[in-house]
Amino acid sequence: MTNTLPRRIAGLLLCLALLALAVLLSLAVGARAIPFATVVDALWHSDGSPEAVIVTTQRVPRTVLGLLIGMALGLAGAVMQALTRNPLADPGLLGVNSGAAAAVVSAISFFGITTASGYVWFAFAGAAAATVVVYLLGGGGKGPGGPVRLALAGTSIGAVLVAYTYGVQMLDAKALDQFRFWIVGGLSGRDQSVLLDVLPFLVVGIVIALLLSRPLNALSLGEDTGRALGVNLAGTRLASAATVTLLCGAATAAAGPFAFIGLAVPHAARALIGADLRWVLPYAMLLAPVLLLGADVVGRVVISPSELEAGIVTALIGAPVLIALVRRRQVVPL
Amino acid sequence: MKALSPARSIKDVRLAADRVSFRVEPRTILVCLILILVTAGLVLVSLSVGDYPVPFPEVIKSLQGEGSRLAELFVVQRRLPRALVAVVAGIAFGVSGAIFQRLTHNPLGSPDVIGFGYGASVGAILVILFYGGGALLTATGAFVGGLLAAIAVYLLAYRSGVNGLRLVLVGIGVSAILIAIINYLVSRADLRDARAATVWIVGSLFERRWDDVQLVGFGLLLLIPITVILSRYLPMLELGDDAAAALGVPLERARLGLVVVAVGLTAIATASTGPIGFVALAGPQLARRLTRSPGAGLTAAGLMGALLLVASDLIARRAVAPSELPVGVVTAGVGGIYLGWLLLVHSRRVR
């Protein structure tokens, strides 16, 4: 497959267009469908009409949340897969989601916390702690069998945390009752202050992730080649782990666990433009929010007037896409 | 994953004037014996402890039918069947996990990963939510759900053959769908049903009786001979498809047969206990580290599975007494911590 520069740029523009479409749909579609013209009007100058109020107070924050979380998860997945050289790497697999979940269930059960903005710091700390432990335990993907060891470490830590989470739920019915609504993962009903809380982490994480594309690219040629090309191995690994923690932790804290985006989107990006991370990262960053916002919009429509959480829809949409990709071609090796 | 011990010794055993010959590794046999002894010891302990403790001599008497009535009720009617279900299901999970891991060349390629456990959970939860549960009905739902998920994964991964990585990736995809369905059902159910469903998802040996022993034991007796026959293909398949084909292995039939047997083993165990996590994943890993044998012998993996499940159930029963945890919480906890510890020790040794 020959990919010329213009084609790659055209592809990137297409992704951007898709993203714009997803944003518009997210603003317009819902229990009350609002014409695009009204949406655009409301964005420039709210006239106080019910439509304008819905758009500015509900749909805009929700869309921004979906946009940022999508970007974060897409980038985190791509960086994680490149770092561990493991095509299966994903926030779910490396223990990040289960760390956040364990912390949230503790917050509910032991501290009686019931609001999303109350969960944020717990989820963040849990995700960060799990990532650090998995990374230390897995030896950071060093040595023979490194990536596999990291994935095994993630699975084992994840299992311990999931066990803890279930244990707490079993012994505390009230915790189960709250937690089951957090674990489905969705953009609705998350209050706006949550986004402001995690925004700095998301922005810093996104910037670092994009800066890592070159060194990670060199590393993908093998450690020795990477070193010969002047890459600081330890520094790159540390920065990658840090950015994955920032991105996944903040995203999960804000909206609950989305297990699938970080796994599927980088695969889709590689299938579209090959393994060069300088392109994979931007593609993943644009495609992931398309998937997330699209899922959110679909969830508002399918069982209207009730809603299906975006976390459920991303799995239902994303999984068949992943399977189709896996079947159609060789999985692009890392 | 790491270099094998140089001290590993293999003996050729030839019987009946060379007509029967096989290779044994003394270390593997030793490990298996130790695993059996430890498991038996743990079973004895689990027969003894509980809210009504029965001292060891009394346990032995009860097993011989000479104990007091109360002791016999607790030891023979309550605790023994439960322990036996744990042993048999543990063997089934361990063997099944070892087959999957070797077929997929992936230590993560356990039946959980290819969606079986989640399929079983969806089946069981649907039964719990719409038909109010009931042990046999729930087990049937689990069996059907798990089997459908496994068939779906296999068919979706099949494309002129089944490749290990593709199988795992498709399994992750299907699992994601099933997890979403589980989370949705649990979030929409009323709290009592949600609780029942969650206990089932985690896996529990609570209230297992002799009927359950019969069911899971019969299933295992049926599948083990087939497993033994098919398992001779495993080492050849591991050489790669070309080499295996050159050795005369009927590739797809051997692989399909092994997958079916492995799924069958998990299905039987899952129907009787719920999709207990981590035994199928950690059992073979731990066994392999103990035997220092490249492909974990299925025997060692099965015995390790039994040991893990019996030990975990003992902890599950006593850790928060007088209430009890679902055993799946403990298997995941114990298995995860132990595997993590092994990884830590292992990575230190590498440096």
PDB file of C-alpha atoms in Angstrom, chain A residues 86-88 93 136-140 142-145 148-149 151-153 155-157 159-160 163-164 166-167 169-174 176-177 180-181 183-184 260 263 267 303 306-309 311-313 315-316 319-320 322-323 326-331, chain B residues 1-2 106-108 155-159 165-166 168-170 172-174 176-177 180-181 183-184 186-191 194-195 198-199 201-202 278 281 285 289 320 323-326 328-330 332-333 335-337 339-341 343-344 346-347 350-351:
ATOM      1  CA  ASN A  86       1.179  -4.801  21.980  1.00  0.00           C
ATOM      2  CA  PRO A  87      -1.759  -4.559  19.580  1.00  0.00           C
ATOM      3  CA  LEU A  88      -4.065  -5.466  22.453  1.00  0.00           C
ATOM      4  CA  LEU A  93      -6.263  -4.197  29.547  1.00  0.00           C
ATOM      5  CA  LEU A 136       6.556  -0.975  37.678  1.00  0.00           C
ATOM      6  CA  LEU A 137       5.442  -4.576  37.932  1.00  0.00           C
ATOM      7  CA  GLY A 138       5.603  -5.205  34.200  1.00  0.00           C
ATOM      8  CA  GLY A 139       9.145  -3.845  34.091  1.00  0.00           C
ATOM      9  CA  GLY A 140       8.074  -1.160  31.615  1.00  0.00           C
ATOM     10  CA  LYS A 142      11.950  -4.085  29.029  1.00  0.00           C
ATOM     11  CA  GLY A 143      13.781  -7.245  28.195  1.00  0.00           C
ATOM     12  CA  PRO A 144      12.670 -10.350  26.376  1.00  0.00           C
ATOM     13  CA  GLY A 145       8.929 -10.837  26.461  1.00  0.00           C
ATOM     14  CA  VAL A 148       3.700  -9.575  27.120  1.00  0.00           C
ATOM     15  CA  ARG A 149       4.862  -9.165  30.708  1.00  0.00           C
ATOM     16  CA  ALA A 151       0.071  -6.958  29.538  1.00  0.00           C
ATOM     17  CA  LEU A 152       0.156  -9.796  32.056  1.00  0.00           C
ATOM     18  CA  ALA A 153       0.889  -7.333  34.844  1.00  0.00           C
ATOM     19  CA  THR A 155      -4.332  -8.233  33.615  1.00  0.00           C
ATOM     20  CA  SER A 156      -3.284  -9.426  37.046  1.00  0.00           C
ATOM     21  CA  ILE A 157      -3.564  -6.023  38.712  1.00  0.00           C
ATOM     22  CA  ALA A 159      -8.147  -8.764  38.191  1.00  0.00           C
ATOM     23  CA  VAL A 160      -7.259  -7.888  41.776  1.00  0.00           C
ATOM     24  CA  ALA A 163     -12.251  -8.524  42.555  1.00  0.00           C
ATOM     25  CA  TYR A 164     -12.034  -5.785  45.149  1.00  0.00           C
ATOM     26  CA  TYR A 166     -17.076  -6.744  43.212  1.00  0.00           C
ATOM     27  CA  GLY A 167     -16.332  -7.583  46.828  1.00  0.00           C
ATOM     28  CA  GLN A 169     -20.475  -4.209  45.867  1.00  0.00           C
ATOM     29  CA  MET A 170     -21.443  -7.584  47.290  1.00  0.00           C
ATOM     30  CA  LEU A 171     -21.100  -6.436  50.871  1.00  0.00           C
ATOM     31  CA  ASP A 172     -22.689  -3.030  50.307  1.00  0.00           C
ATOM     32  CA  ALA A 173     -25.917  -3.006  48.299  1.00  0.00           C
ATOM     33  CA  LYS A 174     -26.053   0.807  48.276  1.00  0.00           C
ATOM     34  CA  LEU A 176     -23.807  -1.515  43.983  1.00  0.00           C
ATOM     35  CA  ASP A 177     -26.867   0.596  43.344  1.00  0.00           C
ATOM     36  CA  ARG A 180     -23.784   0.295  38.316  1.00  0.00           C
ATOM     37  CA  PHE A 181     -24.757   3.644  36.817  1.00  0.00           C
ATOM     38  CA  ILE A 183     -19.703   1.772  35.227  1.00  0.00           C
ATOM     39  CA  VAL A 184     -21.782   1.940  32.026  1.00  0.00           C
ATOM     40  CA  PHE A 260     -13.332   0.090  23.578  1.00  0.00           C
ATOM     41  CA  LEU A 263      -8.326  -0.280  21.503  1.00  0.00           C
ATOM     42  CA  HIS A 267      -6.293  -0.198  14.812  1.00  0.00           C
ATOM     43  CA  ILE A 303     -34.569   3.966  22.441  1.00  0.00           C
ATOM     44  CA  SER A 306     -35.036   7.031  26.970  1.00  0.00           C
ATOM     45  CA  GLU A 307     -31.277   7.044  26.375  1.00  0.00           C
ATOM     46  CA  LEU A 308     -28.637   4.396  25.870  1.00  0.00           C
ATOM     47  CA  GLU A 309     -25.296   5.361  27.429  1.00  0.00           C
ATOM     48  CA  GLY A 311     -20.254   3.607  26.678  1.00  0.00           C
ATOM     49  CA  ILE A 312     -22.668   0.872  25.676  1.00  0.00           C
ATOM     50  CA  VAL A 313     -23.100   2.154  22.153  1.00  0.00           C
ATOM     51  CA  ALA A 315     -18.957  -1.142  22.321  1.00  0.00           C
ATOM     52  CA  LEU A 316     -21.891  -2.126  20.134  1.00  0.00           C
ATOM     53  CA  ALA A 319     -16.637  -4.041  18.300  1.00  0.00           C
ATOM     54  CA  PRO A 320     -18.066  -5.023  14.904  1.00  0.00           C
ATOM     55  CA  LEU A 322     -12.755  -4.021  15.039  1.00  0.00           C
ATOM     56  CA  ILE A 323     -13.862  -7.511  14.046  1.00  0.00           C
ATOM     57  CA  VAL A 326      -9.322  -7.939  11.955  1.00  0.00           C
ATOM     58  CA  ARG A 327     -11.009 -10.147   9.378  1.00  0.00           C
ATOM     59  CA  ARG A 328     -10.424  -8.004   6.328  1.00  0.00           C
ATOM     60  CA  ARG A 329      -6.692  -7.668   6.467  1.00  0.00           C
ATOM     61  CA  GLN A 330      -3.648  -8.693   8.356  1.00  0.00           C
ATOM     62  CA  VAL A 331      -3.548  -6.814  11.619  1.00  0.00           C
TER      63      VAL A 331
ATOM     64  CA  MET B   1       8.668 -16.383  28.308  1.00  0.00           C
ATOM     65  CA  LYS B   2      12.151 -16.611  29.750  1.00  0.00           C
ATOM     66  CA  ASN B 106      -0.692 -16.104  23.965  1.00  0.00           C
ATOM     67  CA  PRO B 107      -0.653 -16.205  27.748  1.00  0.00           C
ATOM     68  CA  LEU B 108      -3.782 -14.045  27.695  1.00  0.00           C
ATOM     69  CA  LEU B 155     -16.703 -18.376  13.319  1.00  0.00           C
ATOM     70  CA  LEU B 156     -15.866 -14.658  13.209  1.00  0.00           C
ATOM     71  CA  ALA B 157     -12.168 -15.436  13.623  1.00  0.00           C
ATOM     72  CA  TYR B 158     -12.268 -18.170  10.993  1.00  0.00           C
ATOM     73  CA  ARG B 159     -10.839 -17.129   7.695  1.00  0.00           C
ATOM     74  CA  LEU B 165      -3.918 -13.211  17.416  1.00  0.00           C
ATOM     75  CA  ARG B 166      -7.059 -12.906  15.314  1.00  0.00           C
ATOM     76  CA  VAL B 168      -7.899 -13.074  20.699  1.00  0.00           C
ATOM     77  CA  LEU B 169      -8.765  -9.802  18.957  1.00  0.00           C
ATOM     78  CA  VAL B 170     -12.157 -11.052  17.823  1.00  0.00           C
ATOM     79  CA  ILE B 172     -11.971  -8.943  22.776  1.00  0.00           C
ATOM     80  CA  GLY B 173     -14.432  -7.421  20.326  1.00  0.00           C
ATOM     81  CA  VAL B 174     -17.224  -9.832  21.158  1.00  0.00           C
ATOM     82  CA  ALA B 176     -16.790  -5.736  24.634  1.00  0.00           C
ATOM     83  CA  ILE B 177     -20.293  -6.156  23.220  1.00  0.00           C
ATOM     84  CA  ALA B 180     -21.857  -3.598  27.427  1.00  0.00           C
ATOM     85  CA  ILE B 181     -24.988  -5.747  27.440  1.00  0.00           C
ATOM     86  CA  ASN B 183     -23.651  -3.434  32.268  1.00  0.00           C
ATOM     87  CA  TYR B 184     -26.840  -2.264  30.579  1.00  0.00           C
ATOM     88  CA  VAL B 186     -27.505  -4.631  35.506  1.00  0.00           C
ATOM     89  CA  SER B 187     -28.039  -0.858  35.422  1.00  0.00           C
ATOM     90  CA  ARG B 188     -31.676  -1.243  34.369  1.00  0.00           C
ATOM     91  CA  ALA B 189     -32.638  -4.143  36.652  1.00  0.00           C
ATOM     92  CA  ASP B 190     -34.142  -3.643  40.095  1.00  0.00           C
ATOM     93  CA  LEU B 191     -31.576  -3.759  42.866  1.00  0.00           C
ATOM     94  CA  ALA B 194     -28.907  -6.704  39.978  1.00  0.00           C
ATOM     95  CA  ARG B 195     -27.388  -8.215  43.097  1.00  0.00           C
ATOM     96  CA  THR B 198     -23.642  -9.712  40.056  1.00  0.00           C
ATOM     97  CA  VAL B 199     -23.088 -12.679  42.368  1.00  0.00           C
ATOM     98  CA  ILE B 201     -21.137 -12.935  37.194  1.00  0.00           C
ATOM     99  CA  VAL B 202     -18.429 -13.171  39.819  1.00  0.00           C
ATOM    100  CA  PHE B 278      -8.506 -16.015  36.523  1.00  0.00           C
ATOM    101  CA  LEU B 281      -5.595 -17.660  33.012  1.00  0.00           C
ATOM    102  CA  GLN B 285       0.934 -19.804  33.999  1.00  0.00           C
ATOM    103  CA  ARG B 289       6.603 -21.673  36.183  1.00  0.00           C
ATOM    104  CA  VAL B 320     -15.502 -12.143  56.126  1.00  0.00           C
ATOM    105  CA  SER B 323     -21.023 -13.748  55.725  1.00  0.00           C
ATOM    106  CA  GLU B 324     -19.189 -15.071  52.705  1.00  0.00           C
ATOM    107  CA  LEU B 325     -17.680 -13.648  49.539  1.00  0.00           C
ATOM    108  CA  PRO B 326     -18.328 -15.109  46.085  1.00  0.00           C
ATOM    109  CA  GLY B 328     -14.669 -15.391  42.079  1.00  0.00           C
ATOM    110  CA  VAL B 329     -13.678 -12.332  44.105  1.00  0.00           C
ATOM    111  CA  VAL B 330     -11.005 -14.380  45.818  1.00  0.00           C
ATOM    112  CA  ALA B 332      -9.179 -12.998  41.018  1.00  0.00           C
ATOM    113  CA  GLY B 333      -7.557 -11.488  44.083  1.00  0.00           C
ATOM    114  CA  GLY B 335      -4.483 -15.335  41.382  1.00  0.00           C
ATOM    115  CA  GLY B 336      -3.783 -11.739  40.478  1.00  0.00           C
ATOM    116  CA  ILE B 337      -1.539 -11.065  43.447  1.00  0.00           C
ATOM    117  CA  LEU B 339       0.904 -13.725  39.260  1.00  0.00           C
ATOM    118  CA  GLY B 340       1.947 -10.159  39.997  1.00  0.00           C
ATOM    119  CA  TRP B 341       4.447 -11.389  42.565  1.00  0.00           C
ATOM    120  CA  LEU B 343       6.252 -11.211  37.530  1.00  0.00           C
ATOM    121  CA  LEU B 344       8.073  -9.035  40.023  1.00  0.00           C
ATOM    122  CA  HIS B 346      10.915 -12.731  37.454  1.00  0.00           C
ATOM    123  CA  SER B 347      11.720  -9.218  36.252  1.00  0.00           C
ATOM    124  CA  VAL B 350      16.221 -10.635  34.423  1.00  0.00           C
ATOM    125  CA  ARG B 351      17.983  -7.452  35.406  1.00  0.00           C
TER     126      ARG B 351
END
